Structure formats: structure tokens, C-alpha cells
Amino acid sequence: MARNSGVKNGRKEMSARRTKSVLSRCWQIVLLPFWSTSALWAVGTDGTPSNGTNIFSPASTPAKSIADLSIFVLVITGIIFVVVFALLSYSVVKFRMRAIDAGREPAQVYGSTQIELAWTIIPTLIVVVLFLATARVIHAVQDAPEPSDAVEVTVIGHQYWWEFRYPKLGIVTANELHIPVSNPSHPTPTFVQLLSADTDHSFWVPELAGKTDLIPNHPNRMWVDPQRTGVFLGQCAQYCGTQHAKMLLRISVDGPEDFATWVRAQQKPGVEDAGAIAGRGVFERNACMNCHAVGGTPADGRFGPDLTHLMSRTTIAAGAAENTRDNLRLWIQNPSAIKPSSLMPSMKLSDTDLDAVVSYMETLH
Amino acid sequence: MSSNVITASVRQTDAKPWVDELHQWLATVDHKRLGILYIVSALMFLVIGGVEALIIRIQLMHSHNNFVSPEVFNRMFTMHGTTMIFFVAMPFLFGFANYLVPLMIGARDMAFPRLNAFSFWLSFLGALLLYFSFLGGSGLYGAGNAPDVGWWSYAPLGARAFSPGA
């Protein structure tokens, strides 16, 4: 008697579960187009406010694909959780031991081929669906073809700063990237090649794309097509040493005219200000030029950031401090005060030399 | 003992010297005792790894905090990760396995009991060796200091080029 009721229960439960899974599968198929439609795109965001690094406020196709996929996975796994938890709670409550059960064994139900088939096939199908969805996103992001008019940037990761080169535009800058905004109907993406000068780093701007590592001797490629202007924040996402936490990224997405203006300004050589001759002398005498480059002068060091247009950046030391006169002075006087294990040495300048150099830096717009 | 009941020989287990007890634990090859040793060692390293985690948390409580220097902070998160995985989580697992599996399958002990004991003591020695690295630095020439390259220790950061002496 107990045996029979077990099997009957099993069949009823299994068909109930099957109906439930079929229903949930139908809902997912119905909702899938909404996740991937570009109707939401045209508005610009999916409504969640941006605080600079909000992964639920994607502004670029790679980030949007990833965010959509994660919501999809969350929904599926959420449904699985609800179903499993409901079944568990039901079983725990319904089949709990009661006083009248003392001394009796519960019904010994030895398997049911239908249930076992169901709980093998359905999870397999779920895994296949998740695998295909993930594979599709990975392929779309990693194998996207590069259009001929894409802006190309070469990113070289250093301990602890970012070097940006625009090979087709002849620009070298550091730590703050400017790229053009991309209109969904005529996309102008930016394709980025990632190289490293020393250890592993990782390029991560959450609202624009997923993380892509910079690995020495192994060039990586990634792309973004930001669909709204603004400043996007990011950081190095692979532990690269003591100041890994202070290796921040600032990507300024400009409208087409602003981007063109910025490019033209960056392509000019360093400003030659007669009032900064003293500072420039200090700069060149004290081996600063061995590490740093300033366009249009003999300084062409590549170990440190290019300083030709230092004043066009809002921060110094890869986002470690704001670009103000005081911070600049403190940084040049003693880099360890801002970034304790930075590879820039303190040249122990006298106050007059220090002020002269800072004045010179301030002319480099 | 003035009773007229004939007692058997004096029971040796009443007042055993603590040295003998310790020796029994240190030289045991019994899977249950080794399981307990694994778990006790894991608990000990849980506390140590927990202290490292607390140091991390205290440093991160305020911005611009300087509870520990950046170098020490890097050692803290590296050691915390290594300790928790290799000296807490895994020994817990091995401890439970050692204790329960022979009982569950009806075996008398693990196969190769002395190798089992050797494995435990070797892993314990490994943990001590890793923590010995804290005693390096200027105190002990050539001994270096605790690793500070993350518990994954990816190359090239963890390799000789960027971690001389580590």
C-alpha cells in the first residue's frame, strides 16, 4: 500500500513538475526577444542610473550583452531555486515525523524511471540553453569584425599606469583615454589592442566592456562602442603589484566635434612657453627626460607617461590624485607620498627647482 | 585496596603520563586520530587566516587608512588566501574523509596507514614552512619575507623578474 502510493505520488509530482518546467520554458522563450532587442538601446541605458562603474548601466554593446546574459542566467537559476526550495519545503513539512510514526519506517520508494529521466533531461536542457546563450555572447564580443574606420588604440600596461597610443592618429598619451561616441545606426567603435610592458594587468571599464587582461608577450584585442557621452571610470583588474589599486582608468567619450578637437590638440607638439625656460632646464638636467617624453623637445623617455599634454588630464598618477598644482608639486617632490611604491624616484629637488618644474608642467596643455 | 574482592592486575590506563598520551597522538596511524589531527590543525590555521582577514578589514575600514603599510597588506591577503584554501578548507575535507570513509565502507583503516600519517605531518610541516617566511626580511639573510603576490601568484609578477628573493 505504501509502495503504491509512493509511485502514484511520484507520477503526479512528475507531471506537475513537467508542466511547471514547460510553462517556465515558454516564459523564457517569450521574454528572450526582449532581452536582446535594441529598442531599449535607443533610449541609451536600461534605466539604471550610472555612478561611474555600474555594471547594470551598460553603455556599450559588449557590456550590454554581458549584462543581458547575466540577467537571463539569473532568471533561470532563480526559477530553479524557487522550484527546488518549494519542493524541499513541501517535503520537509509534509513528510516530517509525527507522533503516530514512532516505531514505523517511512514508505520505501525505490526509484522511478520517469522521475529520474525528468531530473536528468531537464537540467541537461537547461545547461544546453545556458551554454548556447553564453557561447553566442562570447562569439559576438570576441570575434566582432573591425570596421575600417574604427578608432584604433594601443594600450600598454605598466606598473602602475596606462599608456595609450593612437597609431593612426600619431598620438601618445597616458591614463585618460578619449574615444568618440558611437551611434547605433552608424557605429564607430574603438578597437583596442592590449599589450603589457611588465606584469599582467587587466583593462576594465565596467560600463563599457568586460575585463580583458594585458599579458606580456601576448597581445589581446577588445572593442567598445559607447552609446552615450560622458566620463567612464575603470581600473586595473589583475593584481600587478603594490599600487595595483591606484591604477585607474578614465575614458572620456566625446561627441564627434569634441573628439576631433581633442585629437588636434594632442597631435600638436608641447607648448613652448618662454616663461617656463627655467623649469624646462630643471626637467632636462635632472634625468626627468630619461623617463618622460615631451613632444617637440629632446625629452623622449618611454619608461614613464608622456607629459606633452599633461594639463589636458584631470588626474595624475593614473587617477591617484587630482591634477592640481599642489598635487603635482607633491608628486614631483616625493611620489611615494601619493603612490608608495611607484617606480618614479624622488629626485630630491630644491624648492626653487621644484617650483620651476611645476610651472613648466603647468604650461603643457 | 583492602577488600576481599580479587581484583585483576592494576589498570594501567588510570594514570598515564602525559608524555605517553602525547606520543600516542604524535605517532598515531589510526585514521580516526589522523582525521582529528587534520581538523584540529585546520581550526588552528582558520584562526590565523582569520586574523589576517581581520587585518585586511581594519585597513579597509576608512579611506587613506594606514593601519598596515601597503607591503604588509599585500602579504596579508596573499597569506590569507593561501592559508584558507590549502591549510583550512582542504585539511577539513581530508580530516572528514579520513575519519568517515573507512567507517562508511567497513574497512579497518585506510590502506597504508603510515603513509597516511606521513601525509598529515608533511602537510603540517608545509604550513609551518610557509609561515616561517614571515620571519624573513632583515632578520634572517636570504630568507626573504612572506609572499605578497596574491595567492595565485601569477607570473610574471610572482616570477623572479618581479619578485626577487621570493
Short mmCIF file of C-alpha atoms in Angstrom, two decimals:
data_model
loop_
_atom_site.label_atom_id
_atom_site.label_comp_id
_atom_site.label_asym_id
_atom_site.label_seq_id
_atom_site.Cartn_x
_atom_site.Cartn_y
_atom_site.Cartn_z
CA MET A 1 0.00 0.00 0.00
CA ALA A 2 2.72 2.38 1.00
CA ARG A 3 4.70 1.36 -2.11
CA ASN A 4 1.84 2.05 -4.49
CA SER A 5 1.04 5.45 -3.07
CA GLY A 6 4.72 6.35 -3.48
CA VAL A 7 4.68 5.58 -7.18
CA LYS A 8 1.37 7.33 -7.75
CA ASN A 9 2.63 10.35 -5.87
CA GLY A 10 5.75 10.23 -7.99
CA ARG A 11 3.82 10.25 -11.24
CA LYS A 12 1.58 13.09 -10.11
CA GLU A 13 4.53 15.10 -8.89
CA MET A 14 6.50 14.43 -12.04
CA SER A 15 3.75 15.53 -14.36
CA ALA A 16 3.15 18.60 -12.21
CA ARG A 17 6.82 19.40 -12.39
CA ARG A 18 6.94 18.80 -16.11
CA THR A 19 4.04 21.18 -16.63
CA LYS A 20 5.75 23.76 -14.47
CA SER A 21 9.03 23.45 -16.40
CA VAL A 22 7.28 23.64 -19.74
CA LEU A 23 5.50 26.78 -18.59
CA SER A 24 8.71 28.38 -17.31
CA ARG A 25 10.45 27.42 -20.56
CA CYS A 26 7.63 29.09 -22.51
CA TRP A 27 8.03 32.26 -20.48
CA GLN A 28 11.74 32.32 -21.15
CA ILE A 29 11.22 31.90 -24.89
CA VAL A 30 8.63 34.67 -24.85
CA LEU A 31 10.84 37.01 -22.85
CA LEU A 32 14.10 36.25 -24.71
CA PRO A 33 13.48 38.71 -27.56
CA PHE A 34 13.00 41.47 -25.00
CA TRP A 35 16.40 40.87 -23.51
CA SER A 36 18.15 41.23 -26.82
CA THR A 37 16.02 43.85 -28.51
CA SER A 38 17.64 47.10 -29.39
CA ALA A 39 14.50 49.04 -28.56
CA LEU A 40 15.85 49.53 -25.05
CA TRP A 41 19.14 50.55 -26.57
CA ALA A 42 17.79 53.55 -28.40
CA VAL A 43 16.94 55.18 -25.07
CA GLY A 44 20.60 54.94 -24.12
CA THR A 45 20.55 52.99 -20.91
CA ASP A 46 18.31 50.40 -19.36
CA GLY A 47 17.12 52.96 -16.86
CA THR A 48 19.52 52.20 -14.02
CA PRO A 49 21.41 55.35 -13.08
CA SER A 50 25.12 55.41 -13.69
CA ASN A 51 27.54 56.13 -10.86
CA GLY A 52 30.60 55.64 -13.00
CA THR A 53 31.13 51.90 -12.64
CA ASN A 54 27.65 50.42 -12.53
CA ILE A 55 27.59 47.12 -14.41
CA PHE A 56 23.83 47.35 -14.67
CA SER A 57 24.09 50.59 -16.58
CA PRO A 58 25.94 49.42 -19.68
CA ALA A 59 26.72 51.98 -22.34
CA SER A 60 28.37 49.81 -24.94
CA THR A 61 27.45 46.63 -26.80
CA PRO A 62 29.90 44.23 -25.10
CA ALA A 63 28.77 45.42 -21.67
CA LYS A 64 25.12 45.25 -22.68
CA SER A 65 25.45 41.68 -23.96
CA ILE A 66 27.11 40.62 -20.74
CA ALA A 67 24.51 42.37 -18.59
CA ASP A 68 21.66 40.80 -20.57
CA LEU A 69 23.20 37.36 -20.33
CA SER A 70 23.65 37.69 -16.61
CA ILE A 71 20.01 38.67 -16.12
CA PHE A 72 18.99 35.70 -18.27
CA VAL A 73 21.09 33.31 -16.19
CA LEU A 74 19.79 34.91 -13.02
CA VAL A 75 16.19 34.37 -14.11
CA ILE A 76 16.76 30.72 -14.99
CA THR A 77 18.65 29.96 -11.84
CA GLY A 78 16.12 31.95 -9.84
CA ILE A 79 13.33 29.78 -11.17
CA ILE A 80 15.34 26.65 -10.40
CA PHE A 81 15.91 27.92 -6.90
CA VAL A 82 12.25 28.63 -6.32
CA VAL A 83 11.21 25.22 -7.63
CA VAL A 84 13.81 23.32 -5.65
CA PHE A 85 13.19 25.29 -2.47
CA ALA A 86 9.46 24.84 -2.80
CA LEU A 87 9.81 21.09 -3.27
CA LEU A 88 12.22 20.90 -0.37
CA SER A 89 9.98 22.88 1.97
CA TYR A 90 6.99 20.84 0.91
CA SER A 91 8.78 17.55 1.53
CA VAL A 92 10.19 18.62 4.85
CA VAL A 93 6.83 19.74 6.11
CA LYS A 94 4.61 17.06 4.63
CA PHE A 95 6.76 14.08 5.48
CA ARG A 96 8.00 15.18 8.86
CA MET A 97 7.89 12.62 11.60
CA ARG A 98 4.82 12.75 13.76
CA ALA A 99 3.97 11.01 17.00
CA ILE A 100 1.96 8.31 15.24
CA ASP A 101 5.01 7.45 13.13
CA ALA A 102 7.01 6.29 16.13
CA GLY A 103 8.42 2.85 15.52
CA ARG A 104 7.43 2.77 11.86
CA GLU A 105 9.63 3.13 8.84
CA PRO A 106 8.61 5.57 6.13
CA ALA A 107 7.49 4.32 2.73
CA GLN A 108 10.49 2.75 0.99
CA VAL A 109 10.25 4.09 -2.52
CA TYR A 110 12.93 2.56 -4.71
CA GLY A 111 13.33 4.83 -7.68
CA SER A 112 11.14 5.83 -10.55
CA THR A 113 12.47 5.78 -14.08
CA GLN A 114 10.22 8.65 -15.15
CA ILE A 115 11.31 10.98 -12.38
CA GLU A 116 14.95 10.11 -12.89
CA LEU A 117 14.65 10.72 -16.61
CA ALA A 118 12.95 14.04 -15.93
CA TRP A 119 15.54 15.28 -13.49
CA THR A 120 18.32 14.32 -15.87
CA ILE A 121 16.90 15.57 -19.13
CA ILE A 122 15.54 18.88 -17.90
CA PRO A 123 18.79 20.05 -16.27
CA THR A 124 20.68 18.91 -19.36
CA LEU A 125 18.42 21.04 -21.49
CA ILE A 126 18.88 23.97 -19.14
CA VAL A 127 22.65 23.56 -19.36
CA VAL A 128 22.49 23.42 -23.15
CA VAL A 129 20.43 26.60 -23.26
CA LEU A 130 22.80 28.41 -20.93
CA PHE A 131 25.80 27.15 -22.88
CA LEU A 132 24.39 28.33 -26.20
CA ALA A 133 23.44 31.73 -24.81
CA THR A 134 26.90 32.19 -23.33
CA ALA A 135 28.66 30.96 -26.45
CA ARG A 136 26.67 33.38 -28.54
CA VAL A 137 27.68 36.35 -26.36
CA ILE A 138 31.31 35.27 -26.28
CA HIS A 139 31.44 34.92 -30.04
CA ALA A 140 29.71 38.23 -30.63
CA VAL A 141 32.10 40.04 -28.34
CA GLN A 142 35.37 38.33 -29.17
CA ASP A 143 35.00 37.77 -32.88
CA ALA A 144 33.42 41.06 -33.87
CA PRO A 145 34.92 42.20 -37.17
CA GLU A 146 36.72 45.51 -37.10
CA PRO A 147 35.31 48.12 -39.46
CA SER A 148 37.87 50.03 -41.47
CA ASP A 149 37.03 53.38 -39.90
CA ALA A 150 37.24 52.21 -36.30
CA VAL A 151 39.42 54.24 -33.97
CA GLU A 152 42.43 52.15 -33.04
CA VAL A 153 44.11 52.45 -29.68
CA THR A 154 47.08 50.51 -28.39
CA VAL A 155 47.05 50.19 -24.64
CA ILE A 156 50.30 49.34 -22.93
CA GLY A 157 50.04 48.48 -19.28
CA HIS A 158 52.85 49.49 -16.95
CA GLN A 159 53.38 49.27 -13.24
CA TYR A 160 51.31 51.40 -12.35
CA TRP A 161 49.99 53.49 -15.24
CA TRP A 162 48.38 53.13 -18.64
CA GLU A 163 49.99 54.18 -21.88
CA PHE A 164 47.65 54.96 -24.77
CA ARG A 165 48.82 55.22 -28.34
CA TYR A 166 46.71 56.02 -31.35
CA PRO A 167 48.87 54.66 -34.17
CA LYS A 168 46.76 56.05 -36.99
CA LEU A 169 46.50 59.50 -35.40
CA GLY A 170 50.05 59.81 -34.11
CA ILE A 171 49.05 60.46 -30.51
CA VAL A 172 50.68 59.22 -27.34
CA THR A 173 49.01 59.88 -24.01
CA ALA A 174 48.56 58.28 -20.65
CA ASN A 175 45.91 57.19 -18.16
CA GLU A 176 42.97 59.08 -19.66
CA LEU A 177 41.51 57.89 -22.92
CA HIS A 178 39.31 59.86 -25.29
CA ILE A 179 37.16 57.97 -27.75
CA PRO A 180 34.30 59.03 -29.99
CA VAL A 181 30.70 58.21 -29.16
CA SER A 182 29.13 55.61 -31.40
CA ASN A 183 25.71 55.98 -32.96
CA PRO A 184 23.91 52.61 -33.05
CA SER A 185 22.71 53.17 -36.60
CA HIS A 186 26.22 54.06 -37.87
CA PRO A 187 28.54 52.52 -35.30
CA THR A 188 32.02 53.96 -34.86
CA PRO A 189 33.57 51.52 -32.41
CA THR A 190 37.01 51.77 -30.90
CA PHE A 191 39.19 48.72 -31.21
CA VAL A 192 41.83 48.34 -28.55
CA GLN A 193 44.97 46.28 -28.67
CA LEU A 194 46.30 45.38 -25.23
CA LEU A 195 50.00 44.92 -24.54
CA SER A 196 51.98 44.90 -21.33
CA ALA A 197 55.39 46.27 -20.52
CA ASP A 198 55.92 44.28 -17.35
CA THR A 199 53.40 42.12 -15.47
CA ASP A 200 49.80 41.12 -16.01
CA HIS A 201 47.20 43.89 -15.87
CA SER A 202 43.57 43.95 -16.85
CA PHE A 203 41.60 46.62 -18.66
CA TRP A 204 38.24 47.00 -17.01
CA VAL A 205 35.75 49.78 -17.56
CA PRO A 206 32.58 48.20 -16.19
CA GLU A 207 30.05 50.26 -18.11
CA LEU A 208 31.77 49.71 -21.43
CA ALA A 209 33.05 46.14 -21.58
CA GLY A 210 34.16 43.13 -19.62
CA LYS A 211 37.68 42.65 -18.36
CA THR A 212 40.44 41.83 -20.81
CA ASP A 213 43.86 41.03 -19.47
CA LEU A 214 47.09 42.61 -20.59
CA ILE A 215 49.63 39.80 -20.66
CA PRO A 216 53.27 40.34 -21.58
CA ASN A 217 54.18 38.87 -24.96
CA HIS A 218 50.55 38.06 -25.67
CA PRO A 219 48.62 40.81 -27.45
CA ASN A 220 44.91 40.83 -26.72
CA ARG A 221 42.18 42.69 -28.53
CA MET A 222 38.90 44.12 -27.33
CA TRP A 223 36.45 46.74 -28.52
CA VAL A 224 33.87 49.17 -27.24
CA ASP A 225 31.21 51.24 -28.91
CA PRO A 226 29.95 53.64 -26.26
CA GLN A 227 26.49 54.89 -26.99
CA ARG A 228 26.40 57.87 -24.67
CA THR A 229 28.92 60.58 -23.97
CA GLY A 230 30.45 61.14 -20.60
CA VAL A 231 33.32 60.01 -18.45
CA PHE A 232 33.54 56.32 -17.69
CA LEU A 233 35.68 55.08 -14.85
CA GLY A 234 37.59 51.86 -14.68
CA GLN A 235 40.56 50.25 -13.02
CA CYS A 236 43.26 47.69 -13.42
CA ALA A 237 41.66 44.35 -12.63
CA GLN A 238 44.61 41.98 -12.33
CA TYR A 239 46.88 42.28 -9.34
CA CYS A 240 50.10 43.74 -10.69
CA GLY A 241 51.97 44.83 -7.58
CA THR A 242 51.77 47.18 -4.67
CA GLN A 243 49.99 50.05 -6.37
CA HIS A 244 47.58 47.94 -8.37
CA ALA A 245 44.72 49.69 -6.58
CA LYS A 246 45.85 53.10 -7.79
CA MET A 247 45.97 52.30 -11.48
CA LEU A 248 42.66 53.79 -12.52
CA LEU A 249 41.18 54.39 -15.93
CA ARG A 250 39.25 57.38 -17.17
CA ILE A 251 37.60 57.06 -20.54
CA SER A 252 36.07 60.24 -21.86
CA VAL A 253 33.56 59.52 -24.58
CA ASP A 254 33.24 62.66 -26.68
CA GLY A 255 30.87 63.76 -29.37
CA PRO A 256 32.44 63.82 -32.84
CA GLU A 257 33.40 67.52 -32.77
CA ASP A 258 34.86 67.32 -29.26
CA PHE A 259 36.82 64.24 -30.22
CA ALA A 260 38.22 65.92 -33.31
CA THR A 261 39.21 68.95 -31.23
CA TRP A 262 40.93 66.74 -28.69
CA VAL A 263 42.80 64.82 -31.39
CA ARG A 264 44.05 68.02 -32.98
CA ALA A 265 45.21 69.37 -29.62
CA GLN A 266 47.03 66.13 -28.81
CA GLN A 267 48.76 65.98 -32.15
CA LYS A 268 50.46 69.31 -31.55
CA PRO A 269 53.91 69.20 -30.00
CA GLY A 270 54.48 70.51 -26.50
CA VAL A 271 53.65 74.15 -25.80
CA GLU A 272 56.78 76.30 -25.86
CA ASP A 273 56.26 78.86 -23.15
CA ALA A 274 59.11 81.32 -22.78
CA GLY A 275 58.27 81.80 -19.10
CA ALA A 276 58.94 78.13 -18.38
CA ILE A 277 62.51 78.01 -19.62
CA ALA A 278 63.88 77.61 -16.11
CA GLY A 279 61.57 74.71 -15.40
CA ARG A 280 62.38 73.05 -18.66
CA GLY A 281 66.06 73.31 -17.78
CA VAL A 282 65.48 71.59 -14.46
CA PHE A 283 63.44 68.94 -16.25
CA GLU A 284 66.21 68.16 -18.69
CA ARG A 285 69.10 68.40 -16.24
CA ASN A 286 67.63 66.09 -13.63
CA ALA A 287 67.13 63.00 -15.78
CA CYS A 288 63.37 63.54 -15.93
CA MET A 289 63.71 63.38 -19.69
CA ASN A 290 65.18 59.90 -19.44
CA CYS A 291 61.81 58.53 -18.40
CA HIS A 292 59.33 61.07 -19.72
CA ALA A 293 58.68 62.46 -23.17
CA VAL A 294 57.53 65.93 -24.13
CA GLY A 295 56.77 66.34 -27.82
CA GLY A 296 58.92 68.92 -29.59
CA THR A 297 61.74 68.77 -27.03
CA PRO A 298 64.72 66.43 -26.67
CA ALA A 299 62.83 64.62 -23.90
CA ASP A 300 61.81 61.25 -25.31
CA GLY A 301 61.87 58.79 -22.45
CA ARG A 302 59.37 55.95 -22.68
CA PHE A 303 59.55 54.48 -19.21
CA GLY A 304 57.10 56.96 -17.73
CA PRO A 305 53.97 58.64 -19.06
CA ASP A 306 54.14 61.05 -21.94
CA LEU A 307 53.82 64.56 -20.50
CA THR A 308 53.29 66.54 -23.70
CA HIS A 309 49.70 67.42 -22.81
CA LEU A 310 49.75 66.80 -19.08
CA MET A 311 47.35 69.64 -18.35
CA SER A 312 44.67 68.13 -20.57
CA ARG A 313 44.18 65.38 -17.98
CA THR A 314 42.02 65.71 -14.89
CA THR A 315 44.13 63.43 -12.73
CA ILE A 316 47.74 62.50 -12.29
CA ALA A 317 49.43 59.22 -11.34
CA ALA A 318 46.75 57.13 -13.05
CA GLY A 319 43.88 58.57 -11.09
CA ALA A 320 45.69 58.61 -7.77
CA ALA A 321 45.35 62.37 -7.34
CA GLU A 322 43.62 65.30 -8.97
CA ASN A 323 45.67 67.33 -11.37
CA THR A 324 46.18 70.44 -9.24
CA ARG A 325 49.30 72.46 -8.68
CA ASP A 326 49.66 71.24 -5.10
CA ASN A 327 49.28 67.59 -6.02
CA LEU A 328 51.68 67.98 -8.91
CA ARG A 329 54.20 69.59 -6.62
CA LEU A 330 53.82 66.86 -4.02
CA TRP A 331 54.07 64.18 -6.66
CA ILE A 332 57.27 65.52 -8.19
CA GLN A 333 58.78 66.19 -4.79
CA ASN A 334 58.02 62.74 -3.43
CA PRO A 335 55.97 60.29 -5.50
CA SER A 336 55.80 57.90 -2.56
CA ALA A 337 53.62 60.36 -0.70
CA ILE A 338 50.82 59.67 -3.19
CA LYS A 339 51.73 56.22 -4.50
CA PRO A 340 54.04 54.49 -2.05
CA SER A 341 55.75 52.00 -4.35
CA SER A 342 55.55 53.97 -7.54
CA LEU A 343 58.54 53.41 -9.79
CA MET A 344 59.17 57.15 -10.13
CA PRO A 345 62.01 58.15 -7.87
CA SER A 346 62.12 61.33 -5.87
CA MET A 347 64.85 63.46 -7.40
CA LYS A 348 65.24 65.45 -4.18
CA LEU A 349 64.83 68.78 -5.90
CA SER A 350 65.33 72.03 -4.09
CA ASP A 351 62.25 74.18 -3.58
CA THR A 352 63.17 76.64 -6.34
CA ASP A 353 63.82 73.83 -8.82
CA LEU A 354 60.63 72.13 -7.75
CA ASP A 355 58.53 75.25 -8.29
CA ALA A 356 60.19 75.85 -11.64
CA VAL A 357 59.44 72.34 -12.84
CA VAL A 358 55.85 72.53 -11.67
CA SER A 359 55.42 75.81 -13.52
CA TYR A 360 56.83 74.16 -16.61
CA MET A 361 54.43 71.23 -16.24
CA GLU A 362 51.56 73.66 -15.90
CA THR A 363 52.32 75.10 -19.32
CA LEU A 364 51.97 71.73 -21.04
CA HIS A 365 48.38 71.97 -22.24
CA MET B 1 42.81 -1.85 48.34
CA SER B 2 41.55 -3.71 51.41
CA SER B 3 38.59 -5.52 50.01
CA ASN B 4 38.05 -9.21 49.70
CA VAL B 5 37.24 -8.96 46.03
CA ILE B 6 40.03 -10.34 43.92
CA THR B 7 40.91 -7.56 41.57
CA ALA B 8 42.67 -8.18 38.34
CA SER B 9 46.00 -6.61 37.60
CA VAL B 10 46.28 -2.89 38.31
CA ARG B 11 44.61 -1.00 35.47
CA GLN B 12 47.39 0.71 33.58
CA THR B 13 45.17 3.26 31.87
CA ASP B 14 44.25 5.16 35.04
CA ALA B 15 47.26 7.42 35.48
CA LYS B 16 49.09 7.51 32.16
CA PRO B 17 51.90 10.04 31.97
CA TRP B 18 51.00 12.91 29.64
CA VAL B 19 54.13 12.19 27.61
CA ASP B 20 52.73 8.85 26.66
CA GLU B 21 49.42 10.39 25.72
CA LEU B 22 51.19 12.99 23.57
CA HIS B 23 53.33 10.32 21.98
CA GLN B 24 50.25 8.32 21.13
CA TRP B 25 48.82 11.29 19.31
CA LEU B 26 52.02 12.21 17.55
CA ALA B 27 52.81 8.68 16.43
CA THR B 28 49.31 7.54 15.61
CA VAL B 29 48.48 5.88 12.35
CA ASP B 30 44.84 5.40 13.22
CA HIS B 31 42.62 7.05 10.63
CA LYS B 32 40.23 8.46 13.22
CA ARG B 33 43.00 10.14 15.16
CA LEU B 34 44.58 11.46 11.99
CA GLY B 35 41.19 12.82 10.96
CA ILE B 36 41.00 14.65 14.26
CA LEU B 37 44.56 15.93 13.85
CA TYR B 38 43.71 17.27 10.40
CA ILE B 39 40.67 19.06 11.74
CA VAL B 40 42.46 20.50 14.77
CA SER B 41 45.26 21.77 12.55
CA ALA B 42 42.68 23.24 10.18
CA LEU B 43 40.98 25.02 13.06
CA MET B 44 44.29 26.44 14.18
CA PHE B 45 45.03 27.82 10.74
CA LEU B 46 41.44 29.04 10.50
CA VAL B 47 42.17 31.32 13.43
CA ILE B 48 45.44 32.51 11.91
CA GLY B 49 43.89 33.10 8.49
CA GLY B 50 41.02 34.84 10.23
CA VAL B 51 43.39 37.22 11.94
CA GLU B 52 44.88 38.03 8.53
CA ALA B 53 41.39 38.70 7.22
CA LEU B 54 40.67 40.99 10.16
CA ILE B 55 43.82 42.94 9.45
CA ILE B 56 42.63 43.39 5.87
CA ARG B 57 39.22 44.53 7.07
CA ILE B 58 40.64 47.01 9.56
CA GLN B 59 42.90 48.51 6.91
CA LEU B 60 39.93 48.88 4.58
CA MET B 61 37.61 50.42 7.16
CA HIS B 62 38.50 54.02 6.30
CA SER B 63 39.94 55.54 3.17
CA HIS B 64 43.58 56.58 3.42
CA ASN B 65 43.94 54.33 6.41
CA ASN B 66 47.45 53.31 7.35
CA PHE B 67 46.89 50.54 9.84
CA VAL B 68 49.38 48.47 7.86
CA SER B 69 51.76 49.50 5.11
CA PRO B 70 50.97 48.53 1.51
CA GLU B 71 53.66 45.84 1.56
CA VAL B 72 52.27 44.24 4.70
CA PHE B 73 48.73 44.49 3.34
CA ASN B 74 49.80 42.60 0.23
CA ARG B 75 51.31 39.88 2.40
CA MET B 76 48.09 39.70 4.42
CA PHE B 77 45.78 39.00 1.53
CA THR B 78 48.23 36.60 -0.07
CA MET B 79 48.70 34.58 3.09
CA HIS B 80 45.03 34.70 3.98
CA GLY B 81 44.07 33.17 0.63
CA THR B 82 46.77 30.52 0.70
CA THR B 83 46.04 29.59 4.30
CA MET B 84 42.30 29.35 3.91
CA ILE B 85 42.45 27.14 0.83
CA PHE B 86 45.44 24.92 1.50
CA PHE B 87 45.58 24.78 5.27
CA VAL B 88 41.93 25.11 6.30
CA ALA B 89 39.48 24.04 3.63
CA MET B 90 41.44 21.14 2.25
CA PRO B 91 42.56 19.71 5.61
CA PHE B 92 38.95 19.93 6.82
CA LEU B 93 37.98 17.86 3.82
CA PHE B 94 40.79 15.35 4.31
CA GLY B 95 40.03 15.19 8.02
CA PHE B 96 36.42 14.28 7.43
CA ALA B 97 37.37 11.85 4.70
CA ASN B 98 39.99 10.15 6.84
CA TYR B 99 37.63 9.78 9.73
CA LEU B 100 34.44 8.79 7.96
CA VAL B 101 35.25 6.93 4.77
CA PRO B 102 36.84 3.82 6.30
CA LEU B 103 33.93 3.62 8.73
CA MET B 104 31.43 4.07 5.95
CA ILE B 105 32.89 1.35 3.77
CA GLY B 106 33.51 -1.06 6.59
CA ALA B 107 37.30 -1.06 6.35
CA ARG B 108 39.53 -1.42 9.35
CA ASP B 109 41.69 1.60 8.48
CA MET B 110 42.98 3.42 5.47
CA ALA B 111 45.25 1.42 3.22
CA PHE B 112 48.87 2.36 4.03
CA PRO B 113 48.23 3.86 7.49
CA ARG B 114 51.80 5.04 7.98
CA LEU B 115 51.74 6.83 4.64
CA ASN B 116 48.53 8.47 5.82
CA ALA B 117 50.24 9.68 8.98
CA PHE B 118 53.24 10.83 6.97
CA SER B 119 50.92 12.80 4.67
CA PHE B 120 49.38 14.63 7.58
CA TRP B 121 52.67 15.57 9.18
CA LEU B 122 54.13 16.60 5.84
CA SER B 123 51.23 18.95 5.18
CA PHE B 124 51.57 20.37 8.67
CA LEU B 125 55.27 20.92 8.05
CA GLY B 126 54.43 22.65 4.78
CA ALA B 127 52.16 25.07 6.57
CA LEU B 128 54.82 25.79 9.18
CA LEU B 129 57.34 26.35 6.39
CA LEU B 130 55.11 28.88 4.69
CA TYR B 131 54.57 30.75 7.94
CA PHE B 132 58.28 30.61 8.63
CA SER B 133 58.59 33.02 5.73
CA PHE B 134 57.20 35.76 7.97
CA LEU B 135 60.42 35.59 9.94
CA GLY B 136 62.42 36.75 6.95
CA GLY B 137 63.29 40.25 5.90
CA SER B 138 66.18 41.94 7.58
CA GLY B 139 66.30 39.43 10.39
CA LEU B 140 67.36 36.34 8.51
CA TYR B 141 69.54 36.93 5.49
CA GLY B 142 68.29 35.28 2.35
CA ALA B 143 65.09 34.02 3.92
CA GLY B 144 63.01 36.72 2.25
CA ASN B 145 59.63 37.69 3.57
CA ALA B 146 56.12 36.30 3.30
CA PRO B 147 54.84 36.20 -0.29
CA ASP B 148 52.93 39.27 -1.39
CA VAL B 149 51.91 38.40 -4.95
CA GLY B 150 48.38 37.16 -4.33
CA TRP B 151 47.57 33.55 -3.57
CA TRP B 152 47.50 32.72 -7.27
CA SER B 153 50.96 34.21 -7.69
CA TYR B 154 50.59 34.72 -11.44
CA ALA B 155 53.72 35.01 -13.49
CA PRO B 156 55.43 37.32 -14.26
CA LEU B 157 54.59 39.14 -11.03
CA GLY B 158 55.36 36.06 -8.98
CA ALA B 159 58.38 35.09 -11.04
CA ARG B 160 61.92 36.09 -10.31
CA ALA B 161 61.84 39.18 -12.50
CA PHE B 162 59.32 40.99 -10.36
CA SER B 163 59.70 39.21 -7.05
CA PRO B 164 63.41 38.92 -6.37
CA GLY B 165 64.13 36.79 -3.36
CA ALA B 166 60.66 35.31 -3.21
#
